[in-house]
CSV table of C-alpha atoms and ligand atoms in Angstrom, one decimal:
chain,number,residue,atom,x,y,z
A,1,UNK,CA,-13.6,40.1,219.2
A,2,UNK,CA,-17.0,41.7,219.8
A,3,UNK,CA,-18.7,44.0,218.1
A,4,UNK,CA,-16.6,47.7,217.0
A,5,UNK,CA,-17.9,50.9,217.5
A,6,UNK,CA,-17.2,52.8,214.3
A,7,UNK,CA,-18.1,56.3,214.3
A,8,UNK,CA,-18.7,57.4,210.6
A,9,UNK,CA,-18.8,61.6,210.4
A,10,UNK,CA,-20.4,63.3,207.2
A,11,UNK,CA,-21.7,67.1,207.1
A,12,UNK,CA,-21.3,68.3,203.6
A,13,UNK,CA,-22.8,67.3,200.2
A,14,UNK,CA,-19.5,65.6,199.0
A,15,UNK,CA,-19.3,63.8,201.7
A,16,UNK,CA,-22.4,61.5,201.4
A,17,UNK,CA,-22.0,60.2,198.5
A,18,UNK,CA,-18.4,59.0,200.4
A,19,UNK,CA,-20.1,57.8,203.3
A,20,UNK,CA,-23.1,55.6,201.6
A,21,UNK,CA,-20.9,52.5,200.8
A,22,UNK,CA,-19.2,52.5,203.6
A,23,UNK,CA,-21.8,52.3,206.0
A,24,UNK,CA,-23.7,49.9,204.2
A,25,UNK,CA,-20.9,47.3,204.1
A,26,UNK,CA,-19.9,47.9,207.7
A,27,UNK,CA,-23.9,47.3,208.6
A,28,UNK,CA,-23.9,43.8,206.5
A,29,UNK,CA,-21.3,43.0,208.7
A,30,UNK,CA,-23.4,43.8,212.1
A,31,UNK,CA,-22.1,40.7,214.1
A,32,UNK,CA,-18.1,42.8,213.9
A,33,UNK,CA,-19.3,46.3,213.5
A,34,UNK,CA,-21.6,48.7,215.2
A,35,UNK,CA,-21.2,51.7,212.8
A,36,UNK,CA,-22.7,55.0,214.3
A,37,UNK,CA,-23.4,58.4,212.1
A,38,UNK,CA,-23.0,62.1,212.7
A,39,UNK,CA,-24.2,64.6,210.7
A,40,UNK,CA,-22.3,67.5,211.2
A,41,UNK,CA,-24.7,69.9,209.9
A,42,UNK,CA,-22.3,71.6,207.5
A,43,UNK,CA,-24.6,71.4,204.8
A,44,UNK,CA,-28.1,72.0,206.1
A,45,UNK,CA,-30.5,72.4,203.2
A,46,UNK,CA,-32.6,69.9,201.8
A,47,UNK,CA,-31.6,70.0,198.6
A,48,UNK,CA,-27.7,69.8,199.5
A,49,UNK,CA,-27.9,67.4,202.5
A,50,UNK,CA,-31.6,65.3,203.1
A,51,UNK,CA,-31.6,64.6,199.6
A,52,UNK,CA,-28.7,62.4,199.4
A,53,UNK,CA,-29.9,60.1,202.7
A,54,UNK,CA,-33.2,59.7,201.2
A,55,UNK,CA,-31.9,58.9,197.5
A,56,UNK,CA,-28.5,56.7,198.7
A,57,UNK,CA,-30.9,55.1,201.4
A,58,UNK,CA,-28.2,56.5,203.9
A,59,UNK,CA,-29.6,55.6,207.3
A,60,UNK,CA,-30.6,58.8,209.5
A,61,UNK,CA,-27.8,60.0,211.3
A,62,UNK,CA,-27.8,58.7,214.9
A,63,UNK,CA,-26.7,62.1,216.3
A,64,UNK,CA,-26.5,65.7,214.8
A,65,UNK,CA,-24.4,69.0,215.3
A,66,UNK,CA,-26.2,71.8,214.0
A,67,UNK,CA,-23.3,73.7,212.6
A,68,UNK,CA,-24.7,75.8,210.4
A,69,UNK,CA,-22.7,78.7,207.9
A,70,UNK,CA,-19.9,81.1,209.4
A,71,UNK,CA,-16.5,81.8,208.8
A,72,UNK,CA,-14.2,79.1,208.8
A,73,UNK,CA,-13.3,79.3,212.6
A,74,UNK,CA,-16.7,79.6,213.5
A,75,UNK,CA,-17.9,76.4,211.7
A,76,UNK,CA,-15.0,74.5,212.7
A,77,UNK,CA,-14.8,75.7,216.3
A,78,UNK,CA,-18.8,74.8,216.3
A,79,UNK,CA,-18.5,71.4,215.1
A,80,UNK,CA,-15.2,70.6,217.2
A,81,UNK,CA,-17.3,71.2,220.6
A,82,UNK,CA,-20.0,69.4,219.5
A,83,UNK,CA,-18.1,66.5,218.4
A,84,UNK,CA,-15.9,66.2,221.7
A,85,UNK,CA,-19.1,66.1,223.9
A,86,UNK,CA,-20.1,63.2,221.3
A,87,UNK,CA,-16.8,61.5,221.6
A,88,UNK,CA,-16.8,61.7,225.4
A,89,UNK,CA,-20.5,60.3,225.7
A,90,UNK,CA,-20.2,57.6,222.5
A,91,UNK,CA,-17.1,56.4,222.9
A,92,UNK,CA,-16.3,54.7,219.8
A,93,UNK,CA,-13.7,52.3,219.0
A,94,UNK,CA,-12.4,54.0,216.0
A,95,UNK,CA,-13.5,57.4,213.4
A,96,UNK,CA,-13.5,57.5,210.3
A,97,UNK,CA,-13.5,61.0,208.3
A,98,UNK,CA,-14.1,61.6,204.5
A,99,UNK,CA,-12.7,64.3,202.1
A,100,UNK,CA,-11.3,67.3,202.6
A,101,UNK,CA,-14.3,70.0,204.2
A,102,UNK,CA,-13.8,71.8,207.6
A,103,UNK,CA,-15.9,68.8,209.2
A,104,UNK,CA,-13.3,66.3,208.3
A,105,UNK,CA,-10.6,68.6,210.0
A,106,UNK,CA,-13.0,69.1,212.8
A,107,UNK,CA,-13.5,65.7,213.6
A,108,UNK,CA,-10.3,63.9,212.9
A,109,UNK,CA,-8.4,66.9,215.3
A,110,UNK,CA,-10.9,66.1,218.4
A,111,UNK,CA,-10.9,62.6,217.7
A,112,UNK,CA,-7.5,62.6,218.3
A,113,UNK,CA,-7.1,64.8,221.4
A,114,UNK,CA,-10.0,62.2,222.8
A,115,UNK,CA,-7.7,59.2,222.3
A,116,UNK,CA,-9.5,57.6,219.7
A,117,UNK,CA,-7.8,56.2,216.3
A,118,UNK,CA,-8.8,58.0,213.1
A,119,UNK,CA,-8.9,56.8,209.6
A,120,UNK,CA,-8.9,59.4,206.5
A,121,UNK,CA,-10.6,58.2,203.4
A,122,UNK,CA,-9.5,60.5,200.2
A,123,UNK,CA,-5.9,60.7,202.2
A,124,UNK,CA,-2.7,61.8,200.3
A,125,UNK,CA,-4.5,64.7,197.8
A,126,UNK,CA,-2.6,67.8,197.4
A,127,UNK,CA,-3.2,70.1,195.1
A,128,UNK,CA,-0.3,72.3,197.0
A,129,UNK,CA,-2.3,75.7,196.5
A,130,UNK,CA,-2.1,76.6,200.3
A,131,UNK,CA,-4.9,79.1,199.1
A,132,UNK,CA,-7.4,76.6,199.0
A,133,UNK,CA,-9.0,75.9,202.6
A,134,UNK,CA,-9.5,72.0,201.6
A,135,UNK,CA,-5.4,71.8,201.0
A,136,UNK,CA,-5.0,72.8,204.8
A,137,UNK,CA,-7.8,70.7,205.5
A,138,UNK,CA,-6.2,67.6,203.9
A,139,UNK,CA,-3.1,68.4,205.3
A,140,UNK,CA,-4.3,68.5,209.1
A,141,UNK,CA,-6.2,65.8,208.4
A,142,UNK,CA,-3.8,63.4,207.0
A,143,UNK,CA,-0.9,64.6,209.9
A,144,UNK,CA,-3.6,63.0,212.8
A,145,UNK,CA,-5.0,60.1,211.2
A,146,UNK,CA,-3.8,56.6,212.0
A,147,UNK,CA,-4.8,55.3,208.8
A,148,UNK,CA,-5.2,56.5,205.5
A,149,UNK,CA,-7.2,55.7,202.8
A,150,UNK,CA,-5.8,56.1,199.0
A,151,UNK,CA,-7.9,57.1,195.8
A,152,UNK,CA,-4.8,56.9,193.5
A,153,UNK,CA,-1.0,56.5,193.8
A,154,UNK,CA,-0.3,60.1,194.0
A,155,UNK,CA,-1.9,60.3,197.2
A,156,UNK,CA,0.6,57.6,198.6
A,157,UNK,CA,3.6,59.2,196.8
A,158,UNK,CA,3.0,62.3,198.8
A,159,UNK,CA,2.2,60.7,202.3
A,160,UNK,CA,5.4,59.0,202.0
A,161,UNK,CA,6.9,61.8,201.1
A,162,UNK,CA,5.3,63.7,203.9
A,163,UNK,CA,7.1,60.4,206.6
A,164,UNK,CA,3.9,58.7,207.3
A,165,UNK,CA,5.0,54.9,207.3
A,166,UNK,CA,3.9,52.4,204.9
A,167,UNK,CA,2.3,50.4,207.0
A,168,UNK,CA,-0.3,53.4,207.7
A,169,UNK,CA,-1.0,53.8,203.9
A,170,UNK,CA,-3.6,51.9,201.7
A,171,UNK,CA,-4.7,52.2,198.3
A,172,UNK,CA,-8.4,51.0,198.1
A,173,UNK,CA,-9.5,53.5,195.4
A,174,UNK,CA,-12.8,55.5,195.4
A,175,UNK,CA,-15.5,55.1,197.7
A,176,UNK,CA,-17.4,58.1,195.4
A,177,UNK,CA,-17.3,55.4,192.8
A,178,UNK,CA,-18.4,52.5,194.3
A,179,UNK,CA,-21.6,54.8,194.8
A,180,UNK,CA,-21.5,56.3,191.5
A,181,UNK,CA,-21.8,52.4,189.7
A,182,UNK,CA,-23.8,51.6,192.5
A,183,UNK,CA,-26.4,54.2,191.6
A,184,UNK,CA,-26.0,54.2,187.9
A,185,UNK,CA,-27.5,50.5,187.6
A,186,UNK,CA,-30.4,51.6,189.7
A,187,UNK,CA,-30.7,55.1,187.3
A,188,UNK,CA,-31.3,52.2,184.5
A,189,UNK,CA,-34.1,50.9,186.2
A,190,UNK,CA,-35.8,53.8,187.2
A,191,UNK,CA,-38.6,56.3,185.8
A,192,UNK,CA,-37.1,59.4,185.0
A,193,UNK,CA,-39.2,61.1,183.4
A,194,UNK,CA,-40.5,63.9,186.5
A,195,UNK,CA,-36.5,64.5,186.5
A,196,UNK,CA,-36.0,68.2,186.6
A,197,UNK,CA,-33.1,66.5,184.2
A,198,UNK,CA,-35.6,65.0,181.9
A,199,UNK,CA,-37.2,68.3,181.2
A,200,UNK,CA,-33.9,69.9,180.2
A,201,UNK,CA,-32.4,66.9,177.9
A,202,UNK,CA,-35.7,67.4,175.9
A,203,UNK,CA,-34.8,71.3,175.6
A,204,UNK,CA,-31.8,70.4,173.9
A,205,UNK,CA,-30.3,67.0,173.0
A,206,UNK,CA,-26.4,68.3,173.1
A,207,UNK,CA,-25.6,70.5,175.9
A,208,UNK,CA,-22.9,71.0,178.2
A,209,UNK,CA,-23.1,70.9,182.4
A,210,UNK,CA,-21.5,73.8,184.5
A,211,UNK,CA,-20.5,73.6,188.1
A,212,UNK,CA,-18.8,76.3,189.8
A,213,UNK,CA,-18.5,77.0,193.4
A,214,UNK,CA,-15.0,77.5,194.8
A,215,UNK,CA,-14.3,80.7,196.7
A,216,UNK,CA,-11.3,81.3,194.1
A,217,UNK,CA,-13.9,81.2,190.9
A,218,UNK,CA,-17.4,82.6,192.6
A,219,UNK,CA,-16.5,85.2,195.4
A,220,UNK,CA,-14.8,88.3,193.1
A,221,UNK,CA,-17.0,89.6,191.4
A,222,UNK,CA,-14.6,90.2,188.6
A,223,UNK,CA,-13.6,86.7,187.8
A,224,UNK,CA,-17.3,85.8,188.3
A,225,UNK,CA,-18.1,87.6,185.8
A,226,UNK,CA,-15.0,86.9,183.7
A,227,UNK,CA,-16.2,83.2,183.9
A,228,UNK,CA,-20.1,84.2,182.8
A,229,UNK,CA,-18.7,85.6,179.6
A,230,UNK,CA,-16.7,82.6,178.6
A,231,UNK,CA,-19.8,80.2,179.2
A,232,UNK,CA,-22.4,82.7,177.6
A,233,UNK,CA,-19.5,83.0,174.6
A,234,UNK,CA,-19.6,78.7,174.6
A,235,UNK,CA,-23.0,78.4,175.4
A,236,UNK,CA,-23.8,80.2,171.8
A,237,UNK,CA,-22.3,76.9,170.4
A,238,UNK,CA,-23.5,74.6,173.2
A,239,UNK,CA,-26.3,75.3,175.2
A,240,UNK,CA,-25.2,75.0,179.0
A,241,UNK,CA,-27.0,73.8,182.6
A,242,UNK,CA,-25.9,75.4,185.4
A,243,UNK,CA,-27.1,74.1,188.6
A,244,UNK,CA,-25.9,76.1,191.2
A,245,UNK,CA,-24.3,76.1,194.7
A,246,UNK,CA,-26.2,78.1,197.5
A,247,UNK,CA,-22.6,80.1,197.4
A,248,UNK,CA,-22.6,80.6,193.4
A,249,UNK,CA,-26.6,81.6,193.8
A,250,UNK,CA,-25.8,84.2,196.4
A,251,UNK,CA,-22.9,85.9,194.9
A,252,UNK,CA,-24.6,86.0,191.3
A,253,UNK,CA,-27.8,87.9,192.8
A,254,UNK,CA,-25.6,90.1,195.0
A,255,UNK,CA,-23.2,91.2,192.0
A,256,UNK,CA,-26.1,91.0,189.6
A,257,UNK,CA,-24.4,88.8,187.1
A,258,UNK,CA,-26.2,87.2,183.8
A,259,UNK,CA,-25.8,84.3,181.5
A,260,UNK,CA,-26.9,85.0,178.7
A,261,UNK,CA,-30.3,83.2,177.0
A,262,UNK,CA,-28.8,79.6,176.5
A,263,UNK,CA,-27.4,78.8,180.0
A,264,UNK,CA,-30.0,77.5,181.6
A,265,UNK,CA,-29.7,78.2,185.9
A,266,UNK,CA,-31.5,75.9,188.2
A,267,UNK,CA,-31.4,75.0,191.8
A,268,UNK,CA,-29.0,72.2,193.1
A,269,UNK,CA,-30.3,68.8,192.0
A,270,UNK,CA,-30.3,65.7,194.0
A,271,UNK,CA,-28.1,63.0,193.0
A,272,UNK,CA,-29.8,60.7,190.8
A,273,UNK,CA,-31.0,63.8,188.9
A,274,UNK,CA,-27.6,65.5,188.5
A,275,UNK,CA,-26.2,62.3,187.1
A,276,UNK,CA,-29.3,61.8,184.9
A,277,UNK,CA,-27.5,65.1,183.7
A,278,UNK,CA,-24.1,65.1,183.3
A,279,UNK,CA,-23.6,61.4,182.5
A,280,UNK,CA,-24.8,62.3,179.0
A,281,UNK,CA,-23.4,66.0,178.6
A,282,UNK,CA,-21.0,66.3,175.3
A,283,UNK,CA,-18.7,68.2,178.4
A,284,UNK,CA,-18.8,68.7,182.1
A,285,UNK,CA,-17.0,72.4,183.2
A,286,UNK,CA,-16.4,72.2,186.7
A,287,UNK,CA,-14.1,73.6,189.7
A,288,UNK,CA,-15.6,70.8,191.7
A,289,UNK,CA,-13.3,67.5,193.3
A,290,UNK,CA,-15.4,65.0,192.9
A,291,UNK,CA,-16.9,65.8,189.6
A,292,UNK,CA,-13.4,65.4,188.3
A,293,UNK,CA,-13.1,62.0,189.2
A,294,UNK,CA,-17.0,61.1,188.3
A,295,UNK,CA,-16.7,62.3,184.8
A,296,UNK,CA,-13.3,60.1,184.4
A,297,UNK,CA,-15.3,56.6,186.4
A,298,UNK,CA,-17.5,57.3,183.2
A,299,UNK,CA,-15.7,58.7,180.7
A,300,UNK,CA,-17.4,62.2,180.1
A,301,UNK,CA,-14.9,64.8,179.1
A,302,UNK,CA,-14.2,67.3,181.8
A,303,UNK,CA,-12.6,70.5,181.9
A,304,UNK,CA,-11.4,72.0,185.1
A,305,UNK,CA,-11.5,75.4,185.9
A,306,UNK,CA,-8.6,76.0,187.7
A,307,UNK,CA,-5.2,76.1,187.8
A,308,UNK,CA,-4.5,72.9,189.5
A,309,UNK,CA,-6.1,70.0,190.9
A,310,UNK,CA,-5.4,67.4,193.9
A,311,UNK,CA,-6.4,64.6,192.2
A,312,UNK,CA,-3.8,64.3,189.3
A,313,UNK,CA,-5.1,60.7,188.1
A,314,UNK,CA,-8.4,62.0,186.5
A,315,UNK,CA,-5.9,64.3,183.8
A,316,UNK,CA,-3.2,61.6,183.3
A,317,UNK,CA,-5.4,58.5,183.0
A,318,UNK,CA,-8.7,60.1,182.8
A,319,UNK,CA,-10.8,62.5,180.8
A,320,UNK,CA,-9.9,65.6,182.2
A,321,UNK,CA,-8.0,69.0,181.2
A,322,UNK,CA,-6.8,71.8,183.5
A,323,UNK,CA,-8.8,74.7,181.6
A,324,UNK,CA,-8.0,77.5,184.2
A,325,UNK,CA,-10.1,80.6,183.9
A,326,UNK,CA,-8.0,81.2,180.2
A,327,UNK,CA,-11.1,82.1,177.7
A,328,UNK,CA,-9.4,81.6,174.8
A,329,UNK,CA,-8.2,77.8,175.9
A,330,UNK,CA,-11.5,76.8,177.1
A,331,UNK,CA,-13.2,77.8,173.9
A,332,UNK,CA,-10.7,75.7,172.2
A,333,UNK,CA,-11.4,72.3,174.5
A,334,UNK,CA,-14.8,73.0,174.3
A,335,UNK,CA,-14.4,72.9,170.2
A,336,UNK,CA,-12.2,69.9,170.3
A,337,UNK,CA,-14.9,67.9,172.0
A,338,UNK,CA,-17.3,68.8,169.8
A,339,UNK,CA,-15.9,68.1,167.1
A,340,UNK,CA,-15.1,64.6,168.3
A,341,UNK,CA,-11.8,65.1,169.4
A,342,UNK,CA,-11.9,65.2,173.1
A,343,UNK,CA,-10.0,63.4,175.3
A,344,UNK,CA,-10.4,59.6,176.0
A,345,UNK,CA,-9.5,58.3,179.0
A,346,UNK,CA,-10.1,55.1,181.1
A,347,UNK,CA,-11.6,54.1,184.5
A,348,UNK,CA,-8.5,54.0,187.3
A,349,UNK,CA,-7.5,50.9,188.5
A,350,UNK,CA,-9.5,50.0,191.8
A,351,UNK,CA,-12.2,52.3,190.7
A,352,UNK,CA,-14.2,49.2,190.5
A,353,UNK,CA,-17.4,50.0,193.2
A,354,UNK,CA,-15.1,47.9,195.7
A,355,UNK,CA,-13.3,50.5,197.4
A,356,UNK,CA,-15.4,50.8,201.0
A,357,UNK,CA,-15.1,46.6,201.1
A,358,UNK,CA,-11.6,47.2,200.9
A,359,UNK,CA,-11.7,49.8,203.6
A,360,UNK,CA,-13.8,47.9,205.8
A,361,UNK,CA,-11.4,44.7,205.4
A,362,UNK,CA,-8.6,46.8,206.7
A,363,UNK,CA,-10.6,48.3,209.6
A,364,UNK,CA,-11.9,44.7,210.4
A,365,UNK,CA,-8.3,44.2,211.3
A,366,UNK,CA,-7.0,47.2,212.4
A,367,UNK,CA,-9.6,48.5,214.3
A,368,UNK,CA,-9.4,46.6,218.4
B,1,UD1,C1,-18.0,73.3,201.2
B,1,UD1,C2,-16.6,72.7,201.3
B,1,UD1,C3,-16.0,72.4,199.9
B,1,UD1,C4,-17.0,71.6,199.2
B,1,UD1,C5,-18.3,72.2,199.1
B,1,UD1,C6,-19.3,71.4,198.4
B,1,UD1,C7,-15.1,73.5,203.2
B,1,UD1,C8,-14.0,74.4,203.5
B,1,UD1,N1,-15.7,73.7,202.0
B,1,UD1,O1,-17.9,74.5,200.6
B,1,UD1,O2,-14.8,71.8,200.1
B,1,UD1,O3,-16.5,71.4,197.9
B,1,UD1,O4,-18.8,72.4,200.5
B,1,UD1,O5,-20.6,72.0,198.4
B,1,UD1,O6,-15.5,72.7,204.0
B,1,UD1,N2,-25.2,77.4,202.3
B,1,UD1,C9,-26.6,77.3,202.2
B,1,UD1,N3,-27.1,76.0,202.4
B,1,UD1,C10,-26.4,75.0,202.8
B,1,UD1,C11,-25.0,75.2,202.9
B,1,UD1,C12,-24.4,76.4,202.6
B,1,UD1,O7,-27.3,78.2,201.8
B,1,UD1,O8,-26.9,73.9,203.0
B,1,UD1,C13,-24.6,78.8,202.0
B,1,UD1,C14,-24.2,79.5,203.2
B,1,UD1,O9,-24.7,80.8,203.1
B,1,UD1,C15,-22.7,79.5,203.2
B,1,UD1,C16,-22.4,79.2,201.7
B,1,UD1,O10,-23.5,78.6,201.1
B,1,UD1,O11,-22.2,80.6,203.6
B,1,UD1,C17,-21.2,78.4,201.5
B,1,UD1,O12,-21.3,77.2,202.3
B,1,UD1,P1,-20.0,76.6,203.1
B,1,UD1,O13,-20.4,75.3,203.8
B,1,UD1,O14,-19.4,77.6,203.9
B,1,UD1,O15,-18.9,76.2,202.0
B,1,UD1,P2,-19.1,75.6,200.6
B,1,UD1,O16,-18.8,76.7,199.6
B,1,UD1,O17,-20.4,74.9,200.5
């Protein structure tokens, strides 16, 4: 057998860190694989996109759509021409998609209509909230691909549930995590001292770390507001860092929202610098995905804010607790943890930085 085509598609922050491992193992194996990237151009700014190829040594992408912002249909319709022009001209062997963003729809929906086999990596999540757009996206996604790619047994329960056969369905566990181990041994080795990071930790040497950018938490200006009042009300207790999303930025200037004086706001970080962050926060407070399951890989307590998540491991196994936006609840966690009483949890099995070797064993042969 010669050497595969594999056409690897990324275009928003989460899914680079997803991506990294997976092209670096298919590239050791050169003499079986020709892996190809497209940057969908989901995520365009430096900070939430060149960042991450520069610091995860992500090669450049071989071919970019410059999608850019919109509404939904907009950015997907954008990406989906782009992509079947690529498809017709490239013609790879196989795609592979990551996650749950409008690029991994995109891609894995023209893909298919092209004739080409797709594999989903992060296949099987459902947090069945229909009002999320990553639930739909998960859901198209997973109906087209050929083969998917497990994080945790839930995600097989429900594909099986949902008729896919078995012989489709793989639990490799967490490419995210593979980087996450990956890049924590090099963080050990590394001068951190210019860290944006560094400079906060020395501020305080117990704080907390905030993330927030889903459309249900940050675009009502009500709950937005709501939500600043429990973190100034915690943040008297624990001072808080609050890196935020381009979204999260815009809405807080529009609505003119505040903090209070000991949550600290700053700019997206890279990656090596967020984790320089959060891996030693007392808690992370987060709506993100991935964050979720980072904070369980290594075991720093998490609370969720909202009312459900997709990827049920990380609260049964793991260190996380479904907060909600309920003031009175998160206050509570928050105290638990501090007074040493926060939830301990262990690391997954398969969660072992192995994951995209697994995946790339199965492509090796699957893939013709
Ligand atoms: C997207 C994903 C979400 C993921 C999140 C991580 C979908 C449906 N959503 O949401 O699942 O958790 O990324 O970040 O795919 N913007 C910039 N610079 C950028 C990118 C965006 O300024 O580089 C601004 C734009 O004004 C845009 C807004 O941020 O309107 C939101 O970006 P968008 O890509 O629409 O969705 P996210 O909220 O980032």
């Amino acid at each position: 057998m010669g050497q595969r085509k594999i056409c690897l598609v990324a275009g928003a922050r989460p899914n680079f860190m997803k991506i990294a491992p997976i092209i670096r193992v298919l590239r050791a194996r050169f003499d079986r694989f020709q892996p190809f990237l497209v940057h969908t151009g989901q995520h365009y700014d430096r900070e939430m996109s060149q960042v991450f190829f520069e610091e995860l040594a992500i090669p450049a992408p071989d071919c970019s759509i410059e999608s850019g912002s919109g509404s939904h249909a907009e950015q997907t319709a954008r990406i989906m021409v782009e992509f079947e022009k690529l498809c017709r001209t490239r013609r790879p062997d196989h795609v592979v998609v990551v996650g749950d963003v409008n690029t991994t729809l995109a891609c894995s929906v023209t893909a298919k209509k092209e004739g080409i086999s797709v594999s989903h990596v992060e296949a099987g999540l459902r947090s069945f909230d229909m009002a999320m757009p990553e639930e739909i996206n998960r859901i198209v996604t997973d109906s087209v691909a050929d083969w998917l790619f497990c994080t945790e047994p839930s995600g097989v329960e429900n594909l099986r549930r949902e008729g896919k056969p078995r012989e489709a369905i793989f639990l490799v566990g967490q490419v995210m995590v593979d980087t996450l181990l990956f890049e924590c041994g090099r963080l050990a080795g590394i001068d951190v001292t210019a860290f944006e990071s560094a400079k906060l930790k020395r501020e305080s040497a117990r704080y907390g770390v905030v993330t927030l950018h889903r459309p249900s938490n940050v675009d009502d200006p009500t709950i937005l507001r709501q939500l600043a009042d429990i973190l100034a009300t915690i943040s008297r207790e624990l001072p808080l860092i609050f890196p935020l999303h381009p979204r999260t930025r815009k809405n807080v200037d529009h609505f003119g929202i505040g903090f209070g004086p000991s949550v600290r706001l700053t700019t997206p970080l890279g990656y090596m610098d967020f984790l320089n962050l959060w891996k030693d926060a007392a808690v992370v407070l987060t709506d993100s995905g991935g964050l979720q399951e980072e904070t369980t890989a290594l075991g720093v307590p998490c609370l969720t804010l909202r009312e459900n998540t997709e990827r049920p491991i990380t609260v049964t196994e793991g260190t996380n607790t479904i907060v909600g936006r309920d003031g009175a609840m998160i206050l509570g966690e928050v105290k638990k943890v501090l007074a040493g009483r926060g939830k301990v949890g262990k690391r997954p099995e398969l969660w072992d930085g192995r994951a995209a070797e697994r995946i790339v064993d199965a492509l090796d042969r699957l893939v013709a």
